[in-house]
N, CA and C atoms as an extended XYZ file, in Angstrom:
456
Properties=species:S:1:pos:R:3:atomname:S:1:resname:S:1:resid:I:1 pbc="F F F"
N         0.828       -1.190        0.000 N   UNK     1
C         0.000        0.000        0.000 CA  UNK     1
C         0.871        1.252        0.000 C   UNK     1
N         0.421        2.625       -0.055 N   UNK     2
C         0.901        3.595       -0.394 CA  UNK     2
C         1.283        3.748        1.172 C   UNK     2
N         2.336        4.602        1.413 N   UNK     3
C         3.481        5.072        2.631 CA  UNK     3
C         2.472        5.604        3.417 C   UNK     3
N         1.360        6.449        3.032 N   UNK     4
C         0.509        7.056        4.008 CA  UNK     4
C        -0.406        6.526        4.335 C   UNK     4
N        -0.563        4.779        4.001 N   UNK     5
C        -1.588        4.442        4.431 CA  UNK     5
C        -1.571        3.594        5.316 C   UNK     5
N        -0.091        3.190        5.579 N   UNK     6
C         0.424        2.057        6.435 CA  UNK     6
C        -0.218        2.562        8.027 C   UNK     6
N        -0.261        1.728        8.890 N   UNK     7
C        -0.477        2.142       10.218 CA  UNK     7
C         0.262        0.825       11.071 C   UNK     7
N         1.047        1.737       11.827 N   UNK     8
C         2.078        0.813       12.488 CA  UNK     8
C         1.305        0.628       14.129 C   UNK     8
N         1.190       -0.428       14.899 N   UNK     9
C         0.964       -0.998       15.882 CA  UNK     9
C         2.021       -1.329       16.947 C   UNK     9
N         2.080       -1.579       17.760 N   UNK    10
C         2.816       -1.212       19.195 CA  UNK    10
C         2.195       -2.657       20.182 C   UNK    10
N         2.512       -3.995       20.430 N   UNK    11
C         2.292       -4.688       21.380 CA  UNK    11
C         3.082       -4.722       22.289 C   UNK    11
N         2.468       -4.781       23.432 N   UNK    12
C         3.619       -5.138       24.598 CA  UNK    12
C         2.969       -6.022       25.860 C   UNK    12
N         3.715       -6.531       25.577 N   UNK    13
C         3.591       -7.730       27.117 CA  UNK    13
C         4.287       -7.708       27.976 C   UNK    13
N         4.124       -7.708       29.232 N   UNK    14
C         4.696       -7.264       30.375 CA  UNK    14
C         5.225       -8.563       30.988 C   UNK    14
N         6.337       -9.021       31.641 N   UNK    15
C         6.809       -9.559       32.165 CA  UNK    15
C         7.035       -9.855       33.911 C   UNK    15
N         5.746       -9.823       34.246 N   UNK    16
C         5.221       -9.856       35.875 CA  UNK    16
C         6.195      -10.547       36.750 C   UNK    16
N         6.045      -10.185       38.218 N   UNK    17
C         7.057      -10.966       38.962 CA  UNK    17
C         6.434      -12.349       39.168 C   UNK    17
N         7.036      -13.355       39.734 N   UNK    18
C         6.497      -14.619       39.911 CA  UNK    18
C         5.677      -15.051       40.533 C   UNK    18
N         5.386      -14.056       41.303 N   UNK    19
C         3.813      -14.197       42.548 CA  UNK    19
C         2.528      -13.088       42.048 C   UNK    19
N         2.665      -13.011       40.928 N   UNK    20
C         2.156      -11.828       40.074 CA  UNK    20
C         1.643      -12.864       38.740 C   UNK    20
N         2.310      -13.953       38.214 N   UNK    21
C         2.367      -14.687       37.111 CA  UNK    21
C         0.771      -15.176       36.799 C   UNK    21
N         0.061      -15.279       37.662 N   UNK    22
C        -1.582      -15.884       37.314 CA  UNK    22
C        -2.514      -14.716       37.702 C   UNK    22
N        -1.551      -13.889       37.449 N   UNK    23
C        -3.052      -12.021       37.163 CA  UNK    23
C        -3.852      -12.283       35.795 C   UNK    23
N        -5.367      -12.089       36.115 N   UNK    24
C        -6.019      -12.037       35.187 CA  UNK    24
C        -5.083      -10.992       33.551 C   UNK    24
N        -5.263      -11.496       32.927 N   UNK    25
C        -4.261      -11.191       31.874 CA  UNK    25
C        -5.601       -9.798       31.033 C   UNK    25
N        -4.726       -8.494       30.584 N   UNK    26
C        -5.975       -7.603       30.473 CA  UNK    26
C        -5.269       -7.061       28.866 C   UNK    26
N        -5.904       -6.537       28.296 N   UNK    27
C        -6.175       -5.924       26.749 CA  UNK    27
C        -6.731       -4.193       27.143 C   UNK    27
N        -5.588       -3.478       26.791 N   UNK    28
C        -6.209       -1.910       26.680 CA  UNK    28
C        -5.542       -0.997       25.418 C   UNK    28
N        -6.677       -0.961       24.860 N   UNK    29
C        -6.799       -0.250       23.457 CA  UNK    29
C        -6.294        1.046       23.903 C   UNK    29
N        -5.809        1.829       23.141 N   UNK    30
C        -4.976        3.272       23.317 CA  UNK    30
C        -5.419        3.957       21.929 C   UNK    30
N        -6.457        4.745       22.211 N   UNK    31
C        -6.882        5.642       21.031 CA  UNK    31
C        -6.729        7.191       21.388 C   UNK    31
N        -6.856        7.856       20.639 N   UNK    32
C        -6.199        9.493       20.875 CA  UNK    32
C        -6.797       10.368       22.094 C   UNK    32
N        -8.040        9.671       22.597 N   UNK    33
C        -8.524       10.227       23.936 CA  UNK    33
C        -8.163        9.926       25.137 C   UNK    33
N        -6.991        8.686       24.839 N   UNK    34
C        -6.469        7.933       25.919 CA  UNK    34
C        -4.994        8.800       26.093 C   UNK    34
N        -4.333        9.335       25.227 N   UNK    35
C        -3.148        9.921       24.887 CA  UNK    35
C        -2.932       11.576       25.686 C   UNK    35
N        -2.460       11.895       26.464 N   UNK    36
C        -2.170       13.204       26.589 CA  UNK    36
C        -1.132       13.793       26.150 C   UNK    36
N        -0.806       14.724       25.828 N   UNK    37
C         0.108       15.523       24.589 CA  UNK    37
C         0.475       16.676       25.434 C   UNK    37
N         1.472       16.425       25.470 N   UNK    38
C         2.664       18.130       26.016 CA  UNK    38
C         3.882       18.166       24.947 C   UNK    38
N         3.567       19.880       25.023 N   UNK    39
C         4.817       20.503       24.613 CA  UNK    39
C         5.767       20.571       25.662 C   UNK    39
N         7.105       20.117       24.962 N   UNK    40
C         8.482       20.364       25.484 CA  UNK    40
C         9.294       21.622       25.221 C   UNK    40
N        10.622       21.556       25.658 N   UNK    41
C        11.161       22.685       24.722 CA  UNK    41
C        11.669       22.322       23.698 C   UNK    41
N        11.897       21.408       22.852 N   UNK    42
C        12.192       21.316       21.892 CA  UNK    42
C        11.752       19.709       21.268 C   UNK    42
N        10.461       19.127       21.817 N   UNK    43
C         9.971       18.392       21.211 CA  UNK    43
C         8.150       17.821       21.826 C   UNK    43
N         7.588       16.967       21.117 N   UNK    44
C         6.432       16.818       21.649 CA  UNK    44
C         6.558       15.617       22.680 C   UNK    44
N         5.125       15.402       23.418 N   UNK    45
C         5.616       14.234       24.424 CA  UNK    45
C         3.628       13.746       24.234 C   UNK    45
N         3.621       12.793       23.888 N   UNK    46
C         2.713       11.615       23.953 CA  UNK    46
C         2.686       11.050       25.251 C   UNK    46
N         1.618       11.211       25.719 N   UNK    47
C         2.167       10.542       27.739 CA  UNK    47
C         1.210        9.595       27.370 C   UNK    47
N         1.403        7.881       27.378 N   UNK    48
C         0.149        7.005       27.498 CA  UNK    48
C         0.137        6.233       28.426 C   UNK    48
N         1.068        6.555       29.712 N   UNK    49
C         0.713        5.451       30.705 CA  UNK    49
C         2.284        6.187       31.922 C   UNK    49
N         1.495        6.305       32.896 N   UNK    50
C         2.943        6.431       34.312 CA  UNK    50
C         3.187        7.856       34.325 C   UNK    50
N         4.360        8.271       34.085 N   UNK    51
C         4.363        9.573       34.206 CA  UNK    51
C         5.570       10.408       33.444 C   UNK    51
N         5.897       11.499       33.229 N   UNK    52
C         7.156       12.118       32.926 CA  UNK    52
C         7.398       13.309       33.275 C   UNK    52
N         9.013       13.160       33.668 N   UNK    53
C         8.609       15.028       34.890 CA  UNK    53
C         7.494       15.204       35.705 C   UNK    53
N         7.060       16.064       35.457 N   UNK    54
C         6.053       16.619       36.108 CA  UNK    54
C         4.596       15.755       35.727 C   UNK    54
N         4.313       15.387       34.125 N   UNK    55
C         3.270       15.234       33.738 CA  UNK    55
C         2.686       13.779       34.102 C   UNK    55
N         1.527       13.585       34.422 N   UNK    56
C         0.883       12.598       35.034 CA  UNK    56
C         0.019       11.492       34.080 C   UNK    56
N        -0.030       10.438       33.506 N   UNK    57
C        -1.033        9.778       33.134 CA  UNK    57
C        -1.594        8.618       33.277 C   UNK    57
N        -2.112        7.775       33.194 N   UNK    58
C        -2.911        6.647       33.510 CA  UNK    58
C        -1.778        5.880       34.153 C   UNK    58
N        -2.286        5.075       35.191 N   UNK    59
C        -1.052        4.312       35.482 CA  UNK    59
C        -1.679        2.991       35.652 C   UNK    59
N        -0.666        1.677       35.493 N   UNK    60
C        -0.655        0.488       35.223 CA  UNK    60
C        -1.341       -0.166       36.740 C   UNK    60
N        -2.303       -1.090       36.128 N   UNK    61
C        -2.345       -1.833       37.140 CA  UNK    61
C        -1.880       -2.826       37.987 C   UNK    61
N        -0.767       -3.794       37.317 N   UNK    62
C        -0.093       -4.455       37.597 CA  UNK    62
C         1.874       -4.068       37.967 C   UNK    62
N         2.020       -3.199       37.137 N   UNK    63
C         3.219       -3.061       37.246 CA  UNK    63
C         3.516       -1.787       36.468 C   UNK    63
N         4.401       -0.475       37.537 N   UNK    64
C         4.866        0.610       36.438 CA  UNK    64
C         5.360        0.343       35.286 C   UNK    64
N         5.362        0.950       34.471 N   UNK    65
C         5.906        1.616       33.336 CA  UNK    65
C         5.621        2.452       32.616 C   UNK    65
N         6.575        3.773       32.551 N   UNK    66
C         6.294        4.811       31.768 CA  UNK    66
C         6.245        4.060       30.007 C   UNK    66
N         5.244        5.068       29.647 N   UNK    67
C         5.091        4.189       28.110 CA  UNK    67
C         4.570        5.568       26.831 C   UNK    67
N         5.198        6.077       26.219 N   UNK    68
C         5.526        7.444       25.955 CA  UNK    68
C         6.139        7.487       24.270 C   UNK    68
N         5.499        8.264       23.429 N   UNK    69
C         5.967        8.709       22.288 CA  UNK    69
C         6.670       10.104       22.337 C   UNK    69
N         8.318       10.164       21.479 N   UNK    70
C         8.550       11.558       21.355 CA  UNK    70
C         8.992       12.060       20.090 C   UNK    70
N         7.935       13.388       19.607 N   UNK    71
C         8.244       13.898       18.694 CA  UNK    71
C         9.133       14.754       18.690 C   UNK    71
N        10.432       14.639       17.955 N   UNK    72
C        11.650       15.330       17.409 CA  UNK    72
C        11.865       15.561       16.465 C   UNK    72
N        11.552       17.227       16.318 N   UNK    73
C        12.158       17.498       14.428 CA  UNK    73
C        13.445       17.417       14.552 C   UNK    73
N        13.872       17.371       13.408 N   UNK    74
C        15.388       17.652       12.635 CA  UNK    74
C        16.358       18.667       13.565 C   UNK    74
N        17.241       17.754       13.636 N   UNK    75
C        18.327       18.702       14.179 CA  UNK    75
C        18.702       18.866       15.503 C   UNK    75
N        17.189       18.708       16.499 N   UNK    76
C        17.408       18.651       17.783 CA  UNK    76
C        17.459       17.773       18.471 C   UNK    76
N        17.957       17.856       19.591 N   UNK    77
C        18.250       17.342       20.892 CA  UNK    77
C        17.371       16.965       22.452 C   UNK    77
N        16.868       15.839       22.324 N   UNK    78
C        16.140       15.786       24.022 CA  UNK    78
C        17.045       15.295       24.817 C   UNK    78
N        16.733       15.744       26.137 N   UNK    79
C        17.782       15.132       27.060 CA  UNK    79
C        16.472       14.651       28.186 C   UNK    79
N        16.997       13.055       28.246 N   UNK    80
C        16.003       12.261       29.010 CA  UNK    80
C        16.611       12.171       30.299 C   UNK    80
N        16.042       12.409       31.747 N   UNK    81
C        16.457       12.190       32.466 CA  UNK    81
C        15.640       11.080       32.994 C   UNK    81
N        16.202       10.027       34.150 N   UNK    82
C        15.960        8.897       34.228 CA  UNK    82
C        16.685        8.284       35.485 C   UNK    82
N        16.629        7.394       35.894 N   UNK    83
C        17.180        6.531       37.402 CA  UNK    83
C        18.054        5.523       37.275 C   UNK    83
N        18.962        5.251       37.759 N   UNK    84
C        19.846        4.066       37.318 CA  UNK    84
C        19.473        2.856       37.861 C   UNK    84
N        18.180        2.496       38.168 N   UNK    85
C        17.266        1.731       38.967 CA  UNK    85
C        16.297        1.526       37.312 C   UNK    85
N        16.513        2.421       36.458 N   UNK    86
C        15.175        1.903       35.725 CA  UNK    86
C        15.858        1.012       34.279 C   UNK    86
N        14.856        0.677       33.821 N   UNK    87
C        15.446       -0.253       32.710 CA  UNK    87
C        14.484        0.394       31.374 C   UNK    87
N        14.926        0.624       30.484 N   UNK    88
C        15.063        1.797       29.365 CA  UNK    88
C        14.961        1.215       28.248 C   UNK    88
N        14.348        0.968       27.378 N   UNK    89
C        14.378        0.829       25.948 CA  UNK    89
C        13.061        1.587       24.865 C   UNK    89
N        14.151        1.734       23.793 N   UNK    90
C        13.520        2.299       22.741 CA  UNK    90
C        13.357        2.441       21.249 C   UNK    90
N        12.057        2.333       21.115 N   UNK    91
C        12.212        1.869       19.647 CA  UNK    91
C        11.631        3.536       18.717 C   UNK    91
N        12.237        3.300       17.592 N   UNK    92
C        12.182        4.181       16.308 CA  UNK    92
C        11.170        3.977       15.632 C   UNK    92
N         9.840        4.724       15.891 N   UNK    93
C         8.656        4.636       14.884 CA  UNK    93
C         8.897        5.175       13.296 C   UNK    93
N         9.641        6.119       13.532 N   UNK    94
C         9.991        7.176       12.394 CA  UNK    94
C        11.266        7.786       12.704 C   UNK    94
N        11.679        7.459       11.419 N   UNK    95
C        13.337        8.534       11.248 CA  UNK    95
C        14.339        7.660       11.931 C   UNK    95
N        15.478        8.111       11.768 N   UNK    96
C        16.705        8.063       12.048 CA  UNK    96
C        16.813        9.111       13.466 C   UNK    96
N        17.670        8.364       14.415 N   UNK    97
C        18.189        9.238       15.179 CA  UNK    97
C        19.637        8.706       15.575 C   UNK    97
N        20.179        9.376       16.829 N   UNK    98
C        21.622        8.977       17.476 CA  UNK    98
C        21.210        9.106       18.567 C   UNK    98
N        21.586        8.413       19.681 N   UNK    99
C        21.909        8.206       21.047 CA  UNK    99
C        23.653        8.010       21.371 C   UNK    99
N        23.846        9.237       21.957 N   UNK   100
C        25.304        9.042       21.744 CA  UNK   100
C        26.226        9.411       20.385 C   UNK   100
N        26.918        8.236       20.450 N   UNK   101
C        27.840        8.059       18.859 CA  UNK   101
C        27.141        6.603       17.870 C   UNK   101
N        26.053        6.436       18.590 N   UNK   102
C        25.318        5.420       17.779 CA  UNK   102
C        23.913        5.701       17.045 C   UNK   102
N        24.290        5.531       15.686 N   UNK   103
C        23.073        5.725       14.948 CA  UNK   103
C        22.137        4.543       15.115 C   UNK   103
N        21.017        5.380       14.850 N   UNK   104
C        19.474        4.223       15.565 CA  UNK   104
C        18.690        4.637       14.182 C   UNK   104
N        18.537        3.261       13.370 N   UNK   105
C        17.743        3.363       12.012 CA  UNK   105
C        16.450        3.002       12.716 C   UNK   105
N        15.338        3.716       11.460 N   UNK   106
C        13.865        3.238       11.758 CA  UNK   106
C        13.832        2.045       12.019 C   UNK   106
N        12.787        1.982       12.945 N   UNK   107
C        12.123        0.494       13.438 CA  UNK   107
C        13.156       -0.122       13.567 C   UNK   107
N        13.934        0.366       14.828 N   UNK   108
C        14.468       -0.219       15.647 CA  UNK   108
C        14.395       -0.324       16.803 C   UNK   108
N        14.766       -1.304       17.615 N   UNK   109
C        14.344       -1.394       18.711 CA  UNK   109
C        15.984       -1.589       19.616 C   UNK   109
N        15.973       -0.567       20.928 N   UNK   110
C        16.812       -0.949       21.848 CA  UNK   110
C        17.039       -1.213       22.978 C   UNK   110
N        17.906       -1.660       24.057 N   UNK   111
C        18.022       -1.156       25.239 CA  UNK   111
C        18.771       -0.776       25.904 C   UNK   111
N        18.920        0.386       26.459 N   UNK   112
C        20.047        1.258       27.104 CA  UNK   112
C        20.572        0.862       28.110 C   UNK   112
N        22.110        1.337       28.238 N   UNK   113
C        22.735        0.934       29.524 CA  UNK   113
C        22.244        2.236       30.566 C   UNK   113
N        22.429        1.637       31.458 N   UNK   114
C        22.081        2.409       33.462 CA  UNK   114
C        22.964        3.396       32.751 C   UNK   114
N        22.012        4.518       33.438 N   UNK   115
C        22.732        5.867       33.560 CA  UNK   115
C        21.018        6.939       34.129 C   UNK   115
N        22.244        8.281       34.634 N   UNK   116
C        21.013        9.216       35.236 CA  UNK   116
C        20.436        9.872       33.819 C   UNK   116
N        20.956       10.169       32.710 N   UNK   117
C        20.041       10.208       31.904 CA  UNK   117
C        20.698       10.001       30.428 C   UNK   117
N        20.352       10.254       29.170 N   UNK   118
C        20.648       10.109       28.123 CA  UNK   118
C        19.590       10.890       26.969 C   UNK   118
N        20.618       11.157       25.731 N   UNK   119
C        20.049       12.058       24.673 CA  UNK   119
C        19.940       11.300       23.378 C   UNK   119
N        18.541       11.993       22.953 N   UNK   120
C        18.043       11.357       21.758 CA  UNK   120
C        18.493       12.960       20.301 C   UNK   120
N        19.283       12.576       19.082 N   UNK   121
C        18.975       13.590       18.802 CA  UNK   121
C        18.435       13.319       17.582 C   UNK   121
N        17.393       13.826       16.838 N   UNK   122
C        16.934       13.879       15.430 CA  UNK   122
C        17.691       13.742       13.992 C   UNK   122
N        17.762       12.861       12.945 N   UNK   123
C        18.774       13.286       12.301 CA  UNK   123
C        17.939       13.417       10.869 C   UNK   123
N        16.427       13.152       11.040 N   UNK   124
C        15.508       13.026       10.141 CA  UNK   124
C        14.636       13.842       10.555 C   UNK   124
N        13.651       14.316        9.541 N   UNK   125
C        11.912       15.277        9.905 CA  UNK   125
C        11.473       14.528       10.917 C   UNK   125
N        10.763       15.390       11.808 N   UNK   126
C        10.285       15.012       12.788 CA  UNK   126
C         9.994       13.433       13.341 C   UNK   126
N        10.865       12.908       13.574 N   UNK   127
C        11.527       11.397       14.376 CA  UNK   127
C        10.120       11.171       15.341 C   UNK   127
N         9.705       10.039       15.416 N   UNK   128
C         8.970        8.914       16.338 CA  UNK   128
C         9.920        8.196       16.888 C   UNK   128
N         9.466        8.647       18.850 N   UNK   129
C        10.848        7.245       19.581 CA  UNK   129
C         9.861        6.937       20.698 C   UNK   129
N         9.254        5.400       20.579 N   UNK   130
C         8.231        5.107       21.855 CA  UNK   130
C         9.824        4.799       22.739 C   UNK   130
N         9.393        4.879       24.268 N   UNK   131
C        10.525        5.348       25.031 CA  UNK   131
C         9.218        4.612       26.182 C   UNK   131
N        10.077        3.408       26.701 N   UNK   132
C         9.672        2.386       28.007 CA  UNK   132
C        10.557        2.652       28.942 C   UNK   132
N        10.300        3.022       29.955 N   UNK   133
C        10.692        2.213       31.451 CA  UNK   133
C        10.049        2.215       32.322 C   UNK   133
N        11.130        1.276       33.307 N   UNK   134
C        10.367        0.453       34.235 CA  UNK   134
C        11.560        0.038       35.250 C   UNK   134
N        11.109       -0.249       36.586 N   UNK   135
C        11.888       -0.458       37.452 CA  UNK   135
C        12.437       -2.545       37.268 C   UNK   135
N        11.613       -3.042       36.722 N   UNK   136
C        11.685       -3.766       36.886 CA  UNK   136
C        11.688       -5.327       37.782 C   UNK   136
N        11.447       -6.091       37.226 N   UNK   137
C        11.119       -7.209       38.653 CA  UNK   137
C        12.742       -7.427       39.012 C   UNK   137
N        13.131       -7.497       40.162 N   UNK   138
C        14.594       -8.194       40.249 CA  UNK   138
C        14.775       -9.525       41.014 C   UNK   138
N        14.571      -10.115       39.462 N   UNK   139
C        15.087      -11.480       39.508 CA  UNK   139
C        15.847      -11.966       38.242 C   UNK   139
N        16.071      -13.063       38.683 N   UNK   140
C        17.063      -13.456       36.776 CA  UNK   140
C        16.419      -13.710       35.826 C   UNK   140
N        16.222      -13.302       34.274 N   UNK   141
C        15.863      -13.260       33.126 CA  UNK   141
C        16.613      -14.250       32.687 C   UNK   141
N        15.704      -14.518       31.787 N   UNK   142
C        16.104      -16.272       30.818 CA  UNK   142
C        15.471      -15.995       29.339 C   UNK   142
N        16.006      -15.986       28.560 N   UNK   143
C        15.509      -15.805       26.685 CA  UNK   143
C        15.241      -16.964       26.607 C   UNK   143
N        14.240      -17.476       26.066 N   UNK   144
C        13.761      -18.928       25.348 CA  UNK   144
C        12.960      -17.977       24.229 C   UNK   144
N        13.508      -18.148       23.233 N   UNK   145
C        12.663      -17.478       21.599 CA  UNK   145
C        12.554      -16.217       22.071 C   UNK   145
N        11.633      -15.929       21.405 N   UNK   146
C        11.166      -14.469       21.595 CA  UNK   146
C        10.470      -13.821       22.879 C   UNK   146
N        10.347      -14.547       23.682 N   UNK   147
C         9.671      -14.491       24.437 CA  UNK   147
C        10.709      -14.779       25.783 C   UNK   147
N        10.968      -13.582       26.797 N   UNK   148
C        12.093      -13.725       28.141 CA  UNK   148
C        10.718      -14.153       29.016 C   UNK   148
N        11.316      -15.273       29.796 N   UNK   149
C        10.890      -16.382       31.014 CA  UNK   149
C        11.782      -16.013       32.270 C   UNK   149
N        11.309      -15.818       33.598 N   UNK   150
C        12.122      -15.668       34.339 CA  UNK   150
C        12.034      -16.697       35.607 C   UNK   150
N        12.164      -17.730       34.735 N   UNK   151
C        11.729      -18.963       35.343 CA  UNK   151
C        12.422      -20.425       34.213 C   UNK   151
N        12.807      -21.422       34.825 N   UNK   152
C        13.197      -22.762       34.005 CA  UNK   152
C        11.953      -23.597       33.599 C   UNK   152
């Protein structure tokens, strides 16, 4: 289909602690009335779940996580601040950006090392970066396929 007609989707499954593992399992649709929208100083902020800075939005029932789109035109710079307690990843809806000295192509997905914060900068028209964290459960993680088990 034509470039403007594509519509890209966002799943995420949460990875509960082990006394948490038999929670009724829940489905929540995120449509534009669910979304709150702030201006930054130099980019937009999509708030759909937890919080950022100051700004407040729906929060999880089972387990935090901030869960957040940011719009970045060309050229500029956000500076994310963050906890070295949280666990960070982010994927590229749109555009090219850099974190650091590393270029981040569309639809990509990453995850950042601990630090108090880190910068996203634009290197394309206005860049899409959904941007997760979370404190996380602390226990040991196990990869089997696609899918991390924190359990044998």
């Amino acid at each position: 289909t034509d470039e403007t007609e594509r519509l890209k989707g966002v799943q995420l499954w949460l990875n509960l602690p082990r006394d948490m593992k038999m929670a009724t399992p829940e489905y929540h649709s995120i449509n534009n009335e669910y979304v709150k929208e702030f201006s930054l100083s130099n980019a937009m902020l999509d708030l759909i779940s937890q919080e950022y800075i100051t700004f407040q939005g729906p929060l999880s029932k089972y387990w935090p996580i901030d869960y957040n789109v940011m719009h970045i035109s060309k050229e500029n710079t956000l500076r994310i601040e963050s906890s070295e307690d949280k666990k960070i990843y982010l994927f590229s809806l749109k555009g090219e950006l850099k974190i650091g000295d590393t270029l981040i192509e569309e639809n990509t997905a990453i995850k950042l090392t601990t630090g108090t914060y880190f910068e996203i900068k634009s290197l394309s028209d206005d860049i899409e970066v959904l941007l997760l964290s979370t404190y996380g459960p602390k226990q040991p993680m196990i990869w089997g396929g696609p899918i991390v088990l924190n359990n044998n």
